[in-house]
Short mmCIF file of C-alpha atoms in Angstrom, two decimals:
data_model
loop_
_atom_site.label_atom_id
_atom_site.label_comp_id
_atom_site.label_asym_id
_atom_site.label_seq_id
_atom_site.Cartn_x
_atom_site.Cartn_y
_atom_site.Cartn_z
CA MET U 1 -7.44 -33.18 55.55
CA THR U 2 -6.21 -33.37 51.93
CA THR U 3 -7.89 -31.79 49.79
CA PHE U 4 -7.89 -32.47 45.71
CA ARG U 5 -7.83 -29.38 43.35
CA LYS U 6 -6.35 -30.04 40.02
CA LYS U 7 -3.94 -33.34 39.91
CA PHE U 8 -2.55 -35.51 42.90
CA ALA U 9 0.78 -36.78 42.19
CA LEU U 10 1.26 -40.19 43.39
CA GLY U 11 5.13 -39.62 44.00
CA ILE U 12 5.66 -41.98 40.78
CA SER U 13 8.17 -40.48 38.31
CA THR U 14 6.92 -38.97 35.62
CA LEU U 15 6.78 -40.90 31.84
CA SER U 16 8.37 -38.76 29.75
CA ILE U 17 7.12 -39.38 25.51
CA LEU U 18 11.26 -40.41 23.99
CA ALA U 19 12.72 -38.00 22.31
CA ILE U 20 13.65 -40.31 19.76
CA ILE U 21 12.52 -43.70 18.33
CA ILE U 22 13.24 -46.30 20.53
CA SER U 23 12.76 -49.93 19.19
CA GLY U 24 11.39 -52.61 21.40
CA CYS U 25 9.18 -55.53 21.45
CA GLY U 26 6.33 -56.45 24.28
CA SER U 27 3.14 -57.69 25.28
CA ASN U 28 0.96 -56.84 28.31
CA THR U 29 -1.49 -59.33 29.78
CA GLY U 30 -3.64 -58.48 26.86
CA SER U 31 -1.59 -56.51 24.60
CA THR U 32 1.02 -56.89 21.84
CA ASN U 33 3.08 -53.90 21.51
CA THR U 34 6.06 -53.57 19.49
CA SER U 35 8.98 -52.10 17.84
CA ASN U 36 10.37 -49.69 15.46
CA GLY U 37 13.10 -48.97 13.92
CA ALA U 38 13.23 -45.81 13.21
CA SER U 39 15.87 -42.84 13.62
CA ALA U 40 16.11 -40.19 15.88
CA GLU U 41 15.92 -37.77 13.10
CA SER U 42 12.33 -39.23 12.04
CA GLN U 43 10.91 -38.93 14.86
CA THR U 44 11.88 -35.13 15.40
CA ASN U 45 10.35 -34.82 11.84
CA THR U 46 7.01 -36.38 12.84
CA ASP U 47 6.92 -34.36 15.93
CA GLN U 48 7.50 -31.03 13.73
CA ALA U 49 4.73 -32.81 11.04
CA GLN U 50 2.46 -32.80 14.29
CA ASN U 51 3.09 -29.67 15.38
CA THR U 52 2.39 -27.90 11.77
CA ALA U 53 -0.65 -30.07 11.23
CA GLY U 54 -3.38 -28.40 9.28
CA GLN U 55 -6.46 -27.76 11.02
CA ALA U 56 -8.55 -30.67 12.82
CA LYS U 57 -11.73 -31.40 11.37
CA ALA U 58 -14.67 -32.50 13.46
CA GLY U 59 -15.91 -36.07 13.15
CA GLY U 60 -14.77 -39.43 11.36
CA ALA U 61 -14.05 -42.95 12.43
CA VAL U 62 -10.65 -44.19 13.79
CA ARG U 63 -10.23 -47.74 12.81
CA VAL U 64 -7.58 -49.75 15.31
CA ALA U 65 -6.17 -53.01 14.85
CA MET U 66 -6.14 -55.27 18.14
CA THR U 67 -4.38 -58.57 18.37
CA THR U 68 -7.14 -59.70 20.80
CA GLU U 69 -10.67 -60.46 21.07
CA PRO U 70 -12.42 -58.78 24.21
CA ASP U 71 -11.97 -61.20 27.51
CA ASN U 72 -15.23 -59.77 29.12
CA LEU U 73 -17.36 -56.04 28.22
CA ASP U 74 -18.17 -55.72 32.07
CA PRO U 75 -15.37 -54.02 33.28
CA TYR U 76 -15.27 -55.82 36.77
CA LEU U 77 -14.94 -59.12 35.05
CA SER U 78 -12.15 -58.48 32.57
CA ALA U 79 -8.73 -59.90 32.92
CA ALA U 80 -7.08 -58.83 29.50
CA THR U 81 -5.19 -55.20 29.48
CA ASP U 82 -6.30 -54.83 25.38
CA THR U 83 -9.69 -55.11 26.54
CA GLN U 84 -9.56 -52.64 29.41
CA SER U 85 -7.77 -49.96 26.94
CA MET U 86 -10.57 -50.51 24.64
CA MET U 87 -13.41 -50.39 27.31
CA ASP U 88 -11.86 -47.36 29.26
CA ASN U 89 -13.27 -45.05 26.44
CA VAL U 90 -17.02 -46.34 27.22
CA PHE U 91 -16.36 -46.27 31.52
CA ASP U 92 -15.11 -43.32 33.54
CA GLY U 93 -14.03 -43.62 37.42
CA LEU U 94 -13.86 -40.76 40.20
CA PHE U 95 -10.21 -40.21 38.84
CA GLU U 96 -8.14 -41.33 35.64
CA ALA U 97 -4.83 -42.01 34.86
CA GLY U 98 -2.58 -39.24 33.86
CA GLU U 99 -0.08 -38.52 31.38
CA ASN U 100 2.90 -38.59 34.10
CA SER U 101 1.63 -40.77 36.41
CA ASP U 102 -0.83 -38.20 38.04
CA LEU U 103 -4.56 -38.86 38.73
CA ILE U 104 -6.76 -36.63 37.35
CA PRO U 105 -10.04 -35.73 38.61
CA ALA U 106 -13.21 -37.72 36.88
CA ILE U 107 -16.47 -37.95 37.97
CA ALA U 108 -15.24 -36.88 41.29
CA SER U 109 -14.57 -32.89 41.45
CA SER U 110 -12.62 -32.94 45.13
CA TYR U 111 -11.77 -35.46 47.58
CA GLN U 112 -10.93 -35.21 51.33
CA VAL U 113 -8.58 -37.85 53.56
CA SER U 114 -9.18 -37.68 57.49
CA ASP U 115 -5.77 -37.27 59.44
CA ASP U 116 -5.90 -41.18 60.60
CA GLY U 117 -6.06 -42.21 57.04
CA LEU U 118 -9.26 -43.89 57.14
CA THR U 119 -12.18 -42.14 55.69
CA TYR U 120 -12.03 -40.66 52.55
CA THR U 121 -14.74 -38.41 51.26
CA PHE U 122 -15.10 -38.10 47.51
CA THR U 123 -17.86 -34.96 46.51
CA LEU U 124 -18.93 -35.76 42.88
CA LYS U 125 -20.21 -33.66 39.50
CA GLN U 126 -23.19 -32.89 39.44
CA GLY U 127 -24.83 -33.42 35.38
CA ILE U 128 -23.34 -36.35 34.73
CA VAL U 129 -25.58 -38.41 33.12
CA PHE U 130 -24.75 -42.59 32.04
CA HIS U 131 -25.20 -43.75 28.34
CA ASP U 132 -28.97 -44.78 28.81
CA GLY U 133 -29.63 -41.06 30.29
CA SER U 134 -30.12 -41.78 33.80
CA GLU U 135 -28.31 -39.25 36.24
CA LEU U 136 -24.94 -40.60 37.65
CA THR U 137 -25.42 -40.23 41.66
CA ALA U 138 -23.62 -41.32 44.78
CA GLU U 139 -25.81 -44.29 44.77
CA ASP U 140 -23.80 -45.49 42.03
CA VAL U 141 -20.55 -45.07 43.13
CA TYR U 142 -21.81 -47.17 46.15
CA TYR U 143 -22.99 -49.75 44.15
CA SER U 144 -20.08 -49.95 41.85
CA TYR U 145 -18.00 -50.27 45.33
CA ALA U 146 -20.05 -52.19 47.14
CA LYS U 147 -19.56 -54.88 43.96
CA LEU U 148 -16.42 -54.66 44.01
CA SER U 149 -15.48 -54.46 48.20
CA GLY U 150 -17.94 -57.56 48.60
CA LEU U 151 -19.99 -55.31 50.53
CA ASN U 152 -23.39 -56.03 48.41
CA GLY U 153 -22.93 -59.72 50.17
CA GLN U 154 -21.65 -60.89 47.29
CA GLU U 155 -17.84 -62.47 46.47
CA PRO U 156 -15.84 -59.55 46.36
CA LEU U 157 -14.63 -58.17 42.60
CA SER U 158 -11.59 -56.68 42.96
CA SER U 159 -8.87 -57.40 45.85
CA LYS U 160 -8.09 -53.45 45.69
CA PHE U 161 -11.08 -52.44 47.52
CA SER U 162 -10.70 -55.24 50.35
CA SER U 163 -10.11 -52.77 52.81
CA ILE U 164 -13.24 -51.13 52.54
CA ALA U 165 -14.83 -51.34 55.91
CA SER U 166 -18.21 -48.88 55.38
CA ILE U 167 -19.72 -47.06 52.16
CA ASP U 168 -22.31 -43.62 53.29
CA THR U 169 -23.91 -41.11 50.87
CA PRO U 170 -25.28 -38.27 52.65
CA ASP U 171 -26.47 -36.68 49.78
CA ASP U 172 -26.64 -37.38 45.98
CA TYR U 173 -23.18 -36.17 45.32
CA THR U 174 -21.11 -37.53 48.21
CA VAL U 175 -19.69 -40.43 49.09
CA VAL U 176 -18.15 -41.48 52.37
CA ILE U 177 -15.57 -44.30 52.30
CA GLN U 178 -14.03 -46.05 55.35
CA LEU U 179 -11.02 -48.33 55.35
CA LYS U 180 -10.59 -51.04 57.80
CA ASP U 181 -6.90 -50.15 57.98
CA LYS U 182 -4.40 -47.70 56.18
CA ASP U 183 -4.20 -48.33 52.31
CA ALA U 184 -1.61 -46.18 50.78
CA ALA U 185 -2.58 -47.62 47.28
CA PHE U 186 -6.29 -47.14 47.83
CA LEU U 187 -6.55 -43.80 45.94
CA ALA U 188 -4.73 -45.03 42.79
CA ALA U 189 -7.75 -47.58 42.70
CA ASN U 190 -10.19 -45.12 42.43
CA ILE U 191 -9.63 -44.86 38.47
CA VAL U 192 -12.03 -48.02 38.56
CA ALA U 193 -15.12 -47.55 36.21
CA ILE U 194 -18.48 -46.06 37.79
CA VAL U 195 -21.33 -47.82 36.55
CA PRO U 196 -25.24 -47.48 36.99
CA LYS U 197 -26.80 -48.89 39.83
CA ASP U 198 -28.63 -52.48 39.71
CA TYR U 199 -27.62 -52.84 35.83
CA GLU U 200 -26.59 -56.50 35.53
CA GLN U 201 -26.11 -56.27 31.81
CA GLN U 202 -22.91 -55.08 31.40
CA SER U 203 -21.80 -57.84 29.37
CA GLU U 204 -23.31 -57.92 26.76
CA GLN U 205 -24.65 -54.04 26.58
CA PRO U 206 -22.44 -51.87 28.31
CA ILE U 207 -23.17 -48.98 29.98
CA GLY U 208 -21.04 -46.34 31.55
CA ALA U 209 -20.21 -42.35 32.18
CA GLY U 210 -17.33 -42.33 29.44
CA PRO U 211 -16.77 -40.65 26.58
CA TYR U 212 -17.62 -42.87 23.85
CA LYS U 213 -20.61 -45.54 24.20
CA PHE U 214 -20.80 -49.05 23.22
CA ALA U 215 -22.28 -49.74 19.75
CA GLU U 216 -21.97 -53.45 18.83
CA TYR U 217 -19.42 -56.44 19.54
CA LYS U 218 -19.19 -58.77 16.61
CA PRO U 219 -17.03 -61.60 18.13
CA GLY U 220 -14.32 -62.53 15.70
CA GLN U 221 -14.51 -58.90 13.68
CA GLN U 222 -14.91 -55.41 15.62
CA LEU U 223 -15.74 -53.82 18.74
CA VAL U 224 -17.73 -50.51 17.82
CA LEU U 225 -18.07 -47.58 19.79
CA GLU U 226 -20.02 -44.35 19.14
CA LYS U 227 -19.18 -40.59 20.37
CA ASN U 228 -21.16 -39.83 23.45
CA GLU U 229 -22.81 -36.77 22.71
CA ASN U 230 -23.82 -35.96 26.61
CA PHE U 231 -20.53 -36.20 27.80
CA TYR U 232 -20.24 -34.27 30.48
CA ASP U 233 -16.55 -33.23 30.43
CA LYS U 234 -17.09 -30.55 27.98
CA GLU U 235 -13.14 -29.23 27.66
CA HIS U 236 -12.50 -32.51 26.54
CA ALA U 237 -15.34 -33.87 24.39
CA PRO U 238 -14.86 -36.37 21.81
CA VAL U 239 -14.26 -34.89 18.55
CA LEU U 240 -14.44 -38.47 16.44
CA ASP U 241 -17.70 -39.98 15.71
CA LYS U 242 -16.44 -43.29 16.14
CA VAL U 243 -14.13 -46.14 17.18
CA GLU U 244 -13.82 -49.07 15.83
CA PHE U 245 -11.77 -51.87 16.94
CA LYS U 246 -11.08 -54.03 14.17
CA ILE U 247 -9.84 -57.66 15.75
CA MET U 248 -6.21 -58.73 13.49
CA PRO U 249 -4.16 -61.34 15.46
CA ASP U 250 -1.46 -61.39 12.54
CA SER U 251 1.01 -57.98 12.36
CA ASN U 252 1.61 -58.22 8.83
CA SER U 253 -1.83 -58.20 8.23
CA ALA U 254 -2.73 -54.91 10.09
CA VAL U 255 0.58 -53.34 8.04
CA LEU U 256 -0.96 -53.95 5.17
CA ALA U 257 -4.38 -52.80 6.17
CA LEU U 258 -2.64 -49.62 7.30
CA GLN U 259 -1.22 -49.32 4.03
CA SER U 260 -4.01 -49.98 2.04
CA GLY U 261 -6.22 -47.38 4.14
CA ASP U 262 -8.38 -50.41 5.73
CA ILE U 263 -7.33 -49.59 9.47
CA ASP U 264 -5.60 -46.10 10.55
CA MET U 265 -4.10 -46.95 13.80
CA ILE U 266 -1.83 -49.88 14.42
CA PRO U 267 -1.29 -49.68 18.57
CA GLY U 268 1.82 -52.16 18.60
CA ILE U 269 4.26 -52.57 15.52
CA THR U 270 7.18 -54.21 15.25
CA ALA U 271 10.42 -52.23 13.40
CA GLN U 272 10.03 -54.22 9.79
CA GLY U 273 6.38 -53.12 9.86
CA VAL U 274 7.52 -49.43 10.45
CA LEU U 275 10.05 -49.83 7.70
CA GLN U 276 7.51 -51.47 5.62
CA LEU U 277 4.84 -48.73 6.37
CA GLY U 278 7.43 -46.13 4.64
CA ASP U 279 6.98 -42.14 5.16
CA GLY U 280 3.58 -40.57 5.48
CA TYR U 281 2.50 -42.38 8.83
CA THR U 282 2.99 -41.13 12.18
CA VAL U 283 5.06 -43.13 14.71
CA VAL U 284 5.00 -42.71 18.32
CA SER U 285 6.97 -44.85 20.73
CA GLY U 286 7.81 -44.42 24.66
CA PRO U 287 8.31 -46.82 27.57
CA GLN U 288 5.78 -49.18 28.42
CA ASN U 289 5.93 -49.41 31.80
CA MET U 290 5.93 -53.49 31.84
CA VAL U 291 7.83 -56.43 32.61
CA GLN U 292 7.90 -59.30 30.57
CA LEU U 293 8.83 -62.42 32.43
CA MET U 294 8.94 -66.71 32.34
CA ALA U 295 6.61 -66.87 35.43
CA LEU U 296 7.32 -70.02 36.81
CA ASN U 297 4.91 -72.32 38.86
CA ASN U 298 6.63 -72.31 42.39
CA SER U 299 3.61 -75.14 43.38
CA VAL U 300 4.73 -77.68 41.04
CA LYS U 301 8.26 -79.79 41.16
CA PRO U 302 10.87 -79.08 40.66
CA LEU U 303 10.20 -75.63 40.41
CA ASN U 304 9.28 -75.59 43.88
CA ASP U 305 12.85 -76.24 44.53
CA VAL U 306 14.29 -72.26 44.66
CA LYS U 307 17.78 -74.12 43.78
CA VAL U 308 16.11 -75.20 40.09
CA ARG U 309 14.59 -71.81 39.96
CA GLN U 310 17.86 -70.08 40.48
CA ALA U 311 19.23 -72.18 38.22
CA ILE U 312 17.47 -71.73 35.08
CA ASN U 313 17.94 -67.74 36.07
CA TYR U 314 21.63 -68.30 35.34
CA ALA U 315 20.84 -70.40 32.54
CA ILE U 316 18.69 -67.28 30.41
CA ASP U 317 20.78 -64.49 29.00
CA LYS U 318 18.39 -61.90 28.52
CA ASP U 319 20.71 -59.24 26.58
CA VAL U 320 20.51 -62.19 24.16
CA ILE U 321 16.74 -61.97 24.11
CA ILE U 322 16.45 -58.38 24.13
CA GLN U 323 19.00 -58.44 21.01
CA THR U 324 17.25 -60.82 19.08
CA VAL U 325 13.25 -60.99 19.63
CA ALA U 326 13.68 -56.95 20.80
CA GLU U 327 16.13 -55.93 18.17
CA GLY U 328 18.07 -54.51 21.26
CA ASN U 329 15.39 -52.25 22.40
CA GLY U 330 14.22 -53.40 25.68
CA THR U 331 15.37 -52.68 29.07
CA LYS U 332 16.84 -55.40 31.12
CA LEU U 333 14.90 -56.01 34.22
CA GLY U 334 15.74 -58.43 37.05
CA SER U 335 12.28 -58.11 39.24
CA ASN U 336 8.59 -57.69 38.51
CA MET U 337 8.84 -53.65 38.44
CA SER U 338 10.05 -51.54 35.61
CA PRO U 339 12.60 -48.36 35.98
CA ALA U 340 9.73 -46.29 34.79
CA MET U 341 8.52 -46.49 37.99
CA LYS U 342 11.84 -44.60 39.08
CA MET U 343 11.16 -43.80 42.72
CA TYR U 344 10.16 -47.59 43.75
CA PHE U 345 12.67 -49.47 41.61
CA GLN U 346 15.29 -51.20 42.98
CA ASP U 347 18.28 -50.75 40.66
CA GLY U 348 20.96 -53.62 40.56
CA LEU U 349 18.63 -56.67 40.25
CA GLU U 350 18.85 -57.07 36.66
CA ASP U 351 22.48 -58.27 37.05
CA TYR U 352 22.08 -60.56 40.13
CA TYR U 353 21.92 -63.61 37.94
CA THR U 354 24.89 -63.14 35.35
CA PRO U 355 24.60 -65.75 32.75
CA SER U 356 26.65 -68.66 33.93
CA ILE U 357 25.99 -72.46 32.30
CA ASP U 358 28.66 -73.75 35.00
CA LYS U 359 26.22 -72.02 37.93
CA ALA U 360 23.11 -73.15 36.63
CA LYS U 361 24.55 -76.82 36.30
CA GLN U 362 25.92 -77.27 39.91
CA LEU U 363 22.70 -75.73 41.01
CA LEU U 364 20.74 -78.39 39.50
CA LYS U 365 23.11 -80.93 40.32
CA GLU U 366 22.74 -79.82 44.27
CA ALA U 367 18.51 -80.38 43.61
CA GLY U 368 19.17 -83.59 42.24
CA TYR U 369 18.74 -82.82 38.71
CA GLU U 370 21.90 -83.02 37.26
CA ASN U 371 20.60 -84.65 34.33
CA GLY U 372 17.89 -81.92 33.86
CA PHE U 373 14.39 -82.38 33.36
CA ASP U 374 11.64 -81.82 30.85
CA LEU U 375 9.94 -78.51 31.15
CA THR U 376 6.35 -77.24 29.63
CA LEU U 377 6.58 -73.70 28.44
CA THR U 378 2.88 -72.47 27.69
CA VAL U 379 2.81 -69.41 25.26
CA PRO U 380 -0.38 -67.30 24.23
CA SER U 381 -0.31 -67.98 20.40
CA ASN U 382 -1.79 -64.51 19.11
CA TYR U 383 1.67 -63.18 20.71
CA GLN U 384 4.20 -63.57 18.46
CA PHE U 385 7.00 -61.59 20.73
CA HIS U 386 6.29 -64.32 23.59
CA VAL U 387 6.40 -67.03 20.88
CA ASP U 388 9.64 -65.91 19.79
CA THR U 389 11.10 -65.54 23.13
CA ALA U 390 9.97 -68.75 24.13
CA GLN U 391 11.88 -70.52 20.99
CA VAL U 392 14.99 -68.42 22.54
CA ILE U 393 15.38 -69.19 26.21
CA ALA U 394 14.47 -72.81 25.02
CA ASP U 395 17.54 -73.15 23.28
CA GLN U 396 19.06 -71.78 26.18
CA LEU U 397 17.82 -74.04 28.69
CA LYS U 398 19.07 -77.21 26.36
CA ASN U 399 22.47 -76.51 27.39
CA VAL U 400 21.60 -77.40 30.96
CA GLY U 401 20.14 -80.40 30.52
CA ILE U 402 16.24 -78.48 30.85
CA LYS U 403 14.19 -79.91 27.94
CA VAL U 404 11.67 -77.29 27.31
CA THR U 405 8.62 -78.04 25.35
CA ILE U 406 6.62 -75.09 23.84
CA LYS U 407 2.88 -75.21 24.36
CA GLN U 408 0.93 -72.29 22.49
CA VAL U 409 -2.49 -72.23 23.39
CA GLU U 410 -5.29 -69.30 22.53
CA TRP U 411 -5.69 -65.87 24.68
CA SER U 412 -8.59 -67.29 26.23
CA SER U 413 -7.16 -70.78 27.11
CA TRP U 414 -4.58 -68.96 28.29
CA LEU U 415 -6.49 -66.67 30.65
CA GLU U 416 -8.54 -69.55 31.98
CA ASP U 417 -5.70 -72.14 32.16
CA VAL U 418 -2.87 -70.40 33.70
CA TYR U 419 -4.20 -66.85 35.01
CA ASN U 420 -7.29 -67.81 36.40
CA ASN U 421 -6.24 -71.40 37.87
CA ALA U 422 -2.04 -71.72 37.82
CA LYS U 423 -2.24 -74.78 35.58
CA TYR U 424 0.88 -74.47 34.17
CA GLU U 425 4.62 -75.18 34.68
CA ALA U 426 6.11 -72.02 33.02
CA THR U 427 4.86 -69.32 30.58
CA ILE U 428 5.92 -66.15 28.69
CA VAL U 429 3.30 -62.98 29.26
CA GLY U 430 3.71 -59.36 30.19
CA LEU U 431 2.36 -57.95 32.99
CA THR U 432 1.22 -54.59 33.01
CA GLY U 433 2.44 -51.32 35.07
CA LYS U 434 -0.06 -49.87 37.62
CA LEU U 435 0.00 -46.26 38.88
CA ASP U 436 0.81 -47.67 42.52
CA PRO U 437 3.62 -50.06 43.22
CA HIS U 438 1.41 -52.22 45.85
CA GLU U 439 -0.45 -52.97 42.13
CA VAL U 440 2.15 -54.79 40.88
CA LEU U 441 4.09 -56.56 43.99
CA GLY U 442 0.77 -57.40 45.50
CA ARG U 443 0.69 -60.12 42.59
CA TYR U 444 2.68 -62.05 44.60
CA GLU U 445 1.29 -62.24 47.79
CA THR U 446 0.36 -65.45 49.33
CA ASN U 447 -3.01 -64.76 49.78
CA TYR U 448 -3.67 -62.83 46.13
CA ALA U 449 -6.62 -64.94 44.54
CA LYS U 450 -4.63 -64.40 40.95
CA ASN U 451 -0.95 -65.30 42.26
CA PHE U 452 -0.82 -67.47 39.52
CA PHE U 453 3.42 -67.74 40.29
CA LYS U 454 2.09 -69.50 43.26
CA PHE U 455 4.62 -68.19 45.36
CA SER U 456 3.89 -68.26 48.85
CA ASN U 457 6.80 -66.23 51.49
CA SER U 458 5.94 -64.83 54.78
CA ASP U 459 9.10 -62.08 54.52
CA PHE U 460 7.58 -61.17 50.78
CA ASP U 461 4.39 -61.10 52.43
CA LYS U 462 4.86 -59.03 55.44
CA LEU U 463 7.08 -56.40 53.25
CA VAL U 464 3.85 -55.53 51.06
CA ASN U 465 1.56 -55.48 53.75
CA GLN U 466 3.56 -53.10 55.42
CA GLY U 467 4.22 -51.14 52.39
CA LYS U 468 0.38 -50.64 51.56
CA THR U 469 -0.31 -49.31 54.80
CA GLU U 470 2.58 -46.86 55.36
CA ILE U 471 1.64 -43.24 54.89
CA ASP U 472 5.80 -42.44 55.15
CA GLU U 473 6.99 -42.15 51.35
CA VAL U 474 10.62 -42.83 52.58
CA LYS U 475 9.70 -45.62 54.82
CA ARG U 476 6.92 -47.08 51.54
CA VAL U 477 9.96 -46.73 49.10
CA ASP U 478 12.60 -49.23 51.29
CA LEU U 479 9.38 -51.86 51.66
CA TYR U 480 8.89 -52.32 48.21
CA LYS U 481 12.45 -52.18 47.61
CA GLN U 482 12.90 -54.94 49.97
CA ALA U 483 10.16 -56.65 48.15
CA GLN U 484 11.31 -56.33 44.57
CA THR U 485 14.96 -58.16 46.17
CA VAL U 486 13.02 -61.41 47.38
CA LEU U 487 11.02 -62.12 44.30
CA THR U 488 14.92 -61.75 43.19
CA GLU U 489 16.82 -63.86 45.68
CA GLN U 490 13.38 -66.48 45.46
CA ALA U 491 13.96 -66.54 41.52
CA VAL U 492 10.04 -66.88 41.43
CA ALA U 493 10.36 -65.86 37.78
CA VAL U 494 12.61 -64.80 34.92
CA TYR U 495 12.35 -60.91 34.66
CA ILE U 496 13.31 -60.33 30.96
CA MET U 497 12.44 -56.99 30.09
CA ASP U 498 10.48 -53.95 29.82
CA PRO U 499 9.88 -53.46 26.51
CA SER U 500 8.91 -49.81 24.20
CA ARG U 501 5.82 -49.44 23.28
CA THR U 502 5.25 -47.95 19.47
CA VAL U 503 2.03 -47.14 17.88
CA ALA U 504 1.84 -46.33 14.03
CA MET U 505 -1.16 -43.94 12.77
CA LYS U 506 -1.86 -42.39 9.41
CA GLY U 507 -0.34 -38.93 9.05
CA ASN U 508 -3.16 -36.80 9.80
CA LEU U 509 -4.89 -38.35 12.99
CA GLN U 510 -3.50 -36.45 15.78
CA GLY U 511 -3.57 -36.11 19.56
CA PHE U 512 -2.48 -39.70 20.22
CA LYS U 513 -0.96 -39.53 24.15
CA MET U 514 1.21 -41.97 26.06
CA TYR U 515 0.48 -42.96 29.54
CA PRO U 516 2.31 -44.64 32.27
CA VAL U 517 -0.72 -47.75 31.82
CA GLN U 518 -1.79 -48.94 28.56
CA LYS U 519 -4.63 -46.00 27.68
CA TYR U 520 -5.79 -45.11 24.17
CA ASN U 521 -7.49 -41.91 24.69
CA PHE U 522 -9.52 -41.42 21.83
CA ALA U 523 -11.04 -38.91 23.43
CA GLU U 524 -8.32 -36.16 22.62
CA MET U 525 -7.77 -37.39 19.18
CA TYR U 526 -8.86 -35.89 15.60
CA TYR U 527 -8.35 -35.80 12.09
CA THR U 528 -6.35 -32.79 10.30
CA GLU U 529 -7.87 -31.41 6.89
#
């Protein structure tokens, strides 16, 4: 049996906050995080300022510039990373993601796993109450996981819980989950929100057990959270009274608002924005564990031909994109895995398609498209980083006869048309990193509901399915590395880069931490005198 004590390491490498400021630019599926151009010296000065800052003061409000509207306040219906990072402060799961790619106990105080890897027994902390005052018990966990897995008789809300065969609650603080098959990714999935049983108004008035309570949402203006005075984790009780997420799609407006004192924090800021801010602000930058890519719809002509997809990869120079769009500060990728996940990352794929106009033209000729073709590239308009990337790619593909039309759409339209229904030819987006490799690569499984690449490959499916049930770490690593190679060889997408995440804040706003997933832990933040 395996017992939870302090932390459970997932075998994923530690993501250290960089000792120097590195500039990069990027966006998660639901987040724009862009670079700064400060120097190594300025980072050192910032660190010293944080270490020598004044005493923490209680209370206060932090106003945060967000580029996107929440897509749904219900944690089980939201697909946008920005929304999830905001609402993560409202909800807690059995575990939460730690700074070092580990799992930290939250609602669960301990767990045990049977020797055959099929039975998980979770012991809950006692005395936890939801924001409506009701006590959180095993029945709420049952209700939450039954919705996610489809054990409630409805459509499953998450494929991460499809392996659940049964859920038992022998008492108010014990939950026993029986899996159908071994699932090495299951434990990491337990950071999902626990919601109160039989409450069906999460989209209108969300209720969780996190450090902050939902206060109001005004579309186009702001989402407001207030401190949960009854938060169960007294050691990490929130200090700030209020968090106000201001909807500000224009990055320049956000910088001006920070300068004028109208906001206190920008989760994503450009190098130009940092220079514009000047001194007196805290700027933190670190690896993002995110993959920016040009997704190709493998089910539409001519992208259903692997030679065409390979030609596109040969025609695109990712180094140029990194230099021009990310100002030289992105890590070049070759598959859908960031080197931030060091253990599982397959090195060398980033140079699999060395830019070659001749190879691209030859492959297009072999595929019957010697004179090229027209391609519509759909881009969410609120992410300037992706729009800029699309423009560079359009210029590069022109060299091999591919005429690109850039179609800018609103984020909500992108989610509906591209992500949900795969009604597109090509798109630029960023996919967030996860705590487990199956959550990353499982997006490409043939039967995955949100496989908007429409990629279907039996060899790939076999590898990731074996990886999902393989408990031996060495074997599991090898399986996922092989799966990455298949994605690259099949040219499922053009994998571009992992940018840095850069956050700018008022100089006296302290306690910000970087995580391997996009997470803004406002319970740890505070103002100094």
